[in-house]
Short mmCIF file of C-alpha atoms and ligand atoms in Angstrom, two decimals:
data_model
loop_
_atom_site.label_atom_id
_atom_site.label_comp_id
_atom_site.label_asym_id
_atom_site.label_seq_id
_atom_site.Cartn_x
_atom_site.Cartn_y
_atom_site.Cartn_z
CA MET A 1466 -4.88 12.22 -4.54
CA ILE A 1467 -6.04 9.53 -7.23
CA GLU A 1468 -8.32 10.00 -10.26
CA LEU A 1469 -9.25 7.03 -12.48
CA THR A 1470 -11.16 7.81 -15.60
CA ASP A 1471 -12.79 5.12 -17.59
CA VAL A 1472 -9.76 2.78 -16.67
CA THR A 1473 -9.84 -0.61 -18.36
CA LYS A 1474 -7.21 -3.44 -17.92
CA ALA A 1475 -7.73 -6.21 -20.55
CA TYR A 1476 -5.58 -9.52 -20.36
CA ALA A 1477 -4.99 -11.83 -23.10
CA GLY A 1478 -8.01 -14.27 -23.55
CA GLY A 1479 -10.46 -11.34 -23.21
CA VAL A 1480 -10.37 -11.01 -19.32
CA HIS A 1481 -11.43 -7.38 -18.43
CA ALA A 1482 -9.71 -7.16 -14.92
CA LEU A 1483 -11.09 -3.62 -14.95
CA ALA A 1484 -14.03 -2.64 -17.19
CA GLY A 1485 -14.22 1.20 -17.20
CA VAL A 1486 -13.78 2.45 -13.59
CA THR A 1487 -14.14 6.02 -12.81
CA LEU A 1488 -13.63 7.36 -9.32
CA THR A 1489 -11.67 9.96 -7.25
CA ILE A 1490 -10.02 9.71 -3.97
CA ALA A 1491 -9.38 13.05 -2.21
CA PRO A 1492 -6.26 13.73 -0.12
CA GLY A 1493 -6.73 12.46 3.34
CA ASP A 1494 -9.40 9.97 2.42
CA SER A 1495 -9.58 6.62 3.82
CA VAL A 1496 -10.99 4.02 1.59
CA ALA A 1497 -11.83 0.27 1.69
CA VAL A 1498 -11.91 -1.82 -1.44
CA VAL A 1499 -14.28 -4.73 -1.29
CA GLY A 1500 -15.73 -7.31 -3.72
CA PRO A 1501 -15.54 -10.91 -4.55
CA SER A 1502 -12.38 -12.68 -5.59
CA GLY A 1503 -11.47 -11.78 -9.03
CA SER A 1504 -13.51 -8.67 -9.21
CA GLY A 1505 -10.37 -6.55 -9.91
CA LYS A 1506 -9.27 -5.15 -6.58
CA SER A 1507 -5.64 -5.95 -6.85
CA THR A 1508 -5.58 -4.80 -10.45
CA MET A 1509 -7.03 -1.58 -9.28
CA LEU A 1510 -4.61 -1.18 -6.48
CA HIS A 1511 -1.88 -1.84 -9.04
CA MET A 1512 -3.04 1.02 -11.11
CA MET A 1513 -3.26 3.51 -8.10
CA GLY A 1514 0.24 2.44 -7.12
CA THR A 1515 1.37 3.21 -10.84
CA LEU A 1516 2.99 -0.39 -10.74
CA ASP A 1517 0.77 -1.37 -13.99
CA ARG A 1518 -0.46 0.68 -16.75
CA PRO A 1519 -4.14 0.63 -17.97
CA THR A 1520 -5.14 -0.65 -21.26
CA ALA A 1521 -7.36 2.43 -21.82
CA GLY A 1522 -8.54 5.22 -19.70
CA ARG A 1523 -6.55 7.76 -17.52
CA VAL A 1524 -4.83 7.35 -14.28
CA ALA A 1525 -3.72 10.53 -12.16
CA VAL A 1526 -1.86 10.18 -8.92
CA ASP A 1527 -0.94 13.09 -6.95
CA GLY A 1528 -1.70 15.54 -9.82
CA HIS A 1529 0.56 13.44 -12.29
CA ASP A 1530 -0.98 11.78 -15.44
CA VAL A 1531 0.63 8.46 -15.21
CA GLY A 1532 0.35 7.90 -18.88
CA ARG A 1533 2.61 10.81 -19.42
CA LEU A 1534 5.37 9.68 -17.21
CA THR A 1535 8.37 7.51 -18.26
CA ASP A 1536 9.21 4.41 -16.23
CA ARG A 1537 11.91 6.22 -14.36
CA GLN A 1538 9.61 9.20 -13.47
CA LEU A 1539 7.11 6.54 -12.23
CA SER A 1540 9.68 4.85 -10.08
CA ALA A 1541 10.59 8.38 -8.54
CA LEU A 1542 6.85 8.87 -7.83
CA ARG A 1543 6.47 5.77 -6.23
CA ALA A 1544 9.64 6.08 -4.21
CA ARG A 1545 8.67 9.53 -2.93
CA ARG A 1546 4.89 9.51 -2.73
CA ILE A 1547 3.58 6.05 -2.39
CA GLY A 1548 3.81 3.28 0.25
CA PHE A 1549 2.79 -0.42 -0.18
CA VAL A 1550 1.67 -2.98 2.24
CA PHE A 1551 1.01 -6.66 1.24
CA GLN A 1552 -0.72 -9.64 3.02
CA GLN A 1553 2.53 -11.64 2.68
CA PHE A 1554 4.55 -8.90 4.46
CA HIS A 1555 7.44 -9.17 1.98
CA LEU A 1556 10.34 -8.62 4.47
CA ALA A 1557 13.78 -9.41 3.55
CA ALA A 1558 14.71 -12.94 5.35
CA GLY A 1559 18.01 -12.75 7.53
CA VAL A 1560 17.95 -8.87 7.47
CA PRO A 1561 17.54 -7.12 10.90
CA VAL A 1562 14.23 -5.29 11.18
CA ARG A 1563 15.79 -1.87 11.28
CA ASP A 1564 17.61 -2.41 8.01
CA ASN A 1565 14.34 -3.79 6.46
CA VAL A 1566 12.73 -0.67 7.22
CA ALA A 1567 15.84 1.66 6.51
CA ASP A 1568 15.66 -0.03 2.95
CA GLY A 1569 12.61 1.58 2.32
CA LEU A 1570 14.48 4.77 1.80
CA LEU A 1571 16.80 3.36 -0.75
CA TYR A 1572 15.49 4.90 -3.63
CA ALA A 1573 14.70 8.30 -1.95
CA GLY A 1574 18.26 9.36 -2.12
CA VAL A 1575 18.84 9.24 1.75
CA ALA A 1576 22.30 8.63 3.38
CA ARG A 1577 22.78 5.46 5.26
CA ALA A 1578 23.05 6.87 8.70
CA GLU A 1579 20.03 9.02 8.08
CA ARG A 1580 18.15 5.99 6.82
CA ARG A 1581 18.94 4.05 10.06
CA ARG A 1582 17.83 7.07 12.22
CA ARG A 1583 14.57 7.40 10.54
CA ALA A 1584 14.02 3.60 10.51
CA THR A 1585 14.51 3.54 14.09
CA ALA A 1586 11.96 6.55 14.64
CA THR A 1587 9.40 4.66 12.64
CA LEU A 1588 9.79 1.50 14.30
CA GLU A 1589 9.34 3.16 17.65
CA ARG A 1590 6.19 4.81 16.28
CA VAL A 1591 4.67 1.31 15.51
CA GLY A 1592 5.67 0.02 18.87
CA LEU A 1593 8.75 -2.05 17.80
CA GLY A 1594 11.57 0.08 18.95
CA HIS A 1595 12.70 -2.97 21.02
CA ARG A 1596 13.10 -5.16 18.23
CA LEU A 1597 15.49 -3.32 16.06
CA ARG A 1598 17.99 -5.99 15.69
CA HIS A 1599 15.69 -9.04 15.36
CA GLU A 1600 15.27 -10.77 12.33
CA PRO A 1601 11.83 -11.20 10.71
CA ARG A 1602 11.64 -15.13 11.38
CA GLU A 1603 11.80 -13.98 15.05
CA LEU A 1604 8.71 -11.85 15.14
CA SER A 1605 5.17 -12.75 15.24
CA GLY A 1606 2.84 -12.24 12.07
CA GLY A 1607 1.29 -9.10 13.69
CA GLU A 1608 4.76 -7.73 14.40
CA LYS A 1609 5.99 -8.55 10.90
CA GLN A 1610 3.12 -6.54 9.48
CA ARG A 1611 3.99 -3.72 11.70
CA VAL A 1612 7.45 -3.83 10.34
CA ALA A 1613 6.20 -3.87 6.72
CA ILE A 1614 4.07 -0.74 7.50
CA ALA A 1615 7.12 0.88 9.12
CA ARG A 1616 8.89 0.20 5.84
CA ALA A 1617 6.09 1.54 3.62
CA VAL A 1618 5.83 4.90 5.62
CA VAL A 1619 9.38 5.57 6.72
CA GLY A 1620 9.53 7.88 3.59
CA GLU A 1621 6.45 9.62 4.83
CA PRO A 1622 4.36 8.92 1.65
CA ALA A 1623 1.17 10.85 0.91
CA LEU A 1624 -0.51 7.56 -0.25
CA LEU A 1625 -0.56 4.17 1.55
CA LEU A 1626 -1.78 1.30 -0.45
CA ALA A 1627 -2.56 -1.97 1.39
CA ASP A 1628 -3.79 -5.26 -0.11
CA GLU A 1629 -5.42 -7.50 2.66
CA PRO A 1630 -3.02 -6.21 5.45
CA THR A 1631 -4.95 -8.21 8.11
CA GLY A 1632 -5.59 -11.33 5.98
CA ASN A 1633 -2.94 -13.34 7.61
CA LEU A 1634 -3.33 -12.19 11.13
CA ASP A 1635 -5.30 -13.26 14.14
CA SER A 1636 -7.93 -10.89 15.25
CA ALA A 1637 -5.93 -9.07 17.96
CA SER A 1638 -2.85 -8.56 15.74
CA GLY A 1639 -5.25 -7.38 12.71
CA ALA A 1640 -6.90 -4.80 15.25
CA ALA A 1641 -3.28 -3.42 16.19
CA VAL A 1642 -2.40 -3.21 12.47
CA MET A 1643 -5.66 -1.32 11.60
CA ALA A 1644 -5.23 1.02 14.62
CA LEU A 1645 -1.86 1.93 13.25
CA LEU A 1646 -3.38 2.51 9.80
CA HIS A 1647 -6.03 4.71 11.41
CA ASP A 1648 -3.18 6.60 13.23
CA LEU A 1649 -1.43 7.18 9.93
CA HIS A 1650 -4.76 8.32 8.38
CA ALA A 1651 -5.24 10.79 11.38
CA SER A 1652 -1.86 12.32 10.59
CA GLY A 1653 -2.97 13.03 7.09
CA THR A 1654 -1.97 10.09 4.98
CA THR A 1655 -4.45 8.93 2.39
CA ILE A 1656 -4.98 5.17 2.64
CA VAL A 1657 -6.70 2.71 0.46
CA VAL A 1658 -6.99 -0.86 1.84
CA ILE A 1659 -8.29 -4.08 0.01
CA THR A 1660 -10.19 -6.11 2.62
CA HIS A 1661 -12.58 -9.11 2.86
CA ASP A 1662 -13.12 -8.20 6.48
CA GLN A 1663 -16.51 -6.22 7.02
CA GLN A 1664 -15.32 -4.74 10.19
CA VAL A 1665 -12.04 -3.46 8.61
CA ALA A 1666 -14.09 -1.90 5.86
CA ALA A 1667 -16.84 -0.30 8.07
CA GLY A 1668 -13.98 1.26 9.96
CA LEU A 1669 -12.80 3.41 6.90
CA ASP A 1670 -14.46 6.65 5.72
CA ARG A 1671 -15.77 5.09 2.35
CA GLN A 1672 -16.11 1.74 0.54
CA ILE A 1673 -15.71 0.97 -2.95
CA HIS A 1674 -17.39 -2.11 -4.13
CA LEU A 1675 -16.15 -3.82 -7.20
CA ARG A 1676 -17.83 -6.57 -9.35
CA ASP A 1677 -16.54 -8.04 -12.58
CA GLY A 1678 -14.11 -5.05 -12.96
CA ARG A 1679 -16.75 -2.32 -12.31
CA VAL A 1680 -17.67 -0.04 -9.45
CA VAL A 1681 -21.08 -1.19 -8.20
CA SER A 1682 -23.36 0.12 -5.28
CA PRO A 1683 -23.45 -2.18 -2.21
P1 LIG B 2010 -9.10 -9.52 -7.13
O1 LIG B 2010 -7.97 -8.80 -6.40
O2 LIG B 2010 -10.40 -8.80 -6.86
O3 LIG B 2010 -9.19 -10.98 -6.60
P2 LIG B 2010 -7.68 -9.40 -9.49
O4 LIG B 2010 -7.59 -7.88 -9.78
O5 LIG B 2010 -6.42 -10.23 -9.04
O6 LIG B 2010 -8.91 -9.56 -8.57
O7 LIG B 2010 -8.16 -10.07 -11.06
C1 LIG B 2010 -9.17 -9.69 -11.65
C2 LIG B 2010 -9.42 -10.61 -12.91
O8 LIG B 2010 -8.18 -10.41 -13.85
C3 LIG B 2010 -9.44 -12.18 -12.65
O9 LIG B 2010 -10.24 -12.65 -13.39
C4 LIG B 2010 -7.89 -12.63 -12.72
O10 LIG B 2010 -8.01 -13.88 -12.99
C5 LIG B 2010 -7.56 -11.58 -14.02
N1 LIG B 2010 -6.14 -11.42 -14.00
C6 LIG B 2010 -5.40 -10.80 -13.05
N2 LIG B 2010 -4.06 -10.71 -13.23
C7 LIG B 2010 -3.99 -11.23 -14.54
C8 LIG B 2010 -2.86 -11.51 -15.37
N3 LIG B 2010 -1.56 -11.10 -15.18
N4 LIG B 2010 -3.19 -12.08 -16.61
C9 LIG B 2010 -4.29 -12.57 -16.76
N5 LIG B 2010 -5.25 -12.47 -16.02
C10 LIG B 2010 -5.21 -11.82 -14.94
#
């Protein structure tokens, strides 16, 4: 699903956010990315999500060599194959929950009525079928994150990338969110989760440890 070969990301000032990362994530894997703050976790997730291009090295996602695709082709790859979940939820304020989720299909070329139908089905799947017309501000943090996950997976992506998805949640809501991610993994989605939480990391098949932009053994 993901192949990074000698991937480097350098920023002005000589910071190497990634300094030669080589790894493979197979279809159906569930992976935790762990490491101290500033070790390159978010930068690596951005590479995997084709949100950013490496300074050097090769990134392949779902069989596509990212370096050979135009920005337009990368957008299409993201829209069809990759879902993203962030610590801060990033829901549209003032927009009902169902439309927040339906908008996850805007770039997949799905007609409006069908977008709404699929959004409803996905919200039912995450246990929020009774909140379709609520606005984000009317929901708890855990419910917001379940909406964000519904939006990320409404297009049935092969790959789900999550950056600290439980970082803003109390432990009960965090556990519910992780149960949902495990459920998606069980149905075949490849998941990669950045986390500081040992328990979350231990619950996934594999851990990748980063330090100073490199993969290290624990
Ligand atoms: P983590 O997610 O593990 O906290 P990041 O991937 O966010 O780490 O950052 C890795 C390193 O790259 C840090 O030293 C950070 O300051 C630096 N960095 C990240 N993004 C930028 C940027 N846009 N410009 C300059 N430096 C950056």
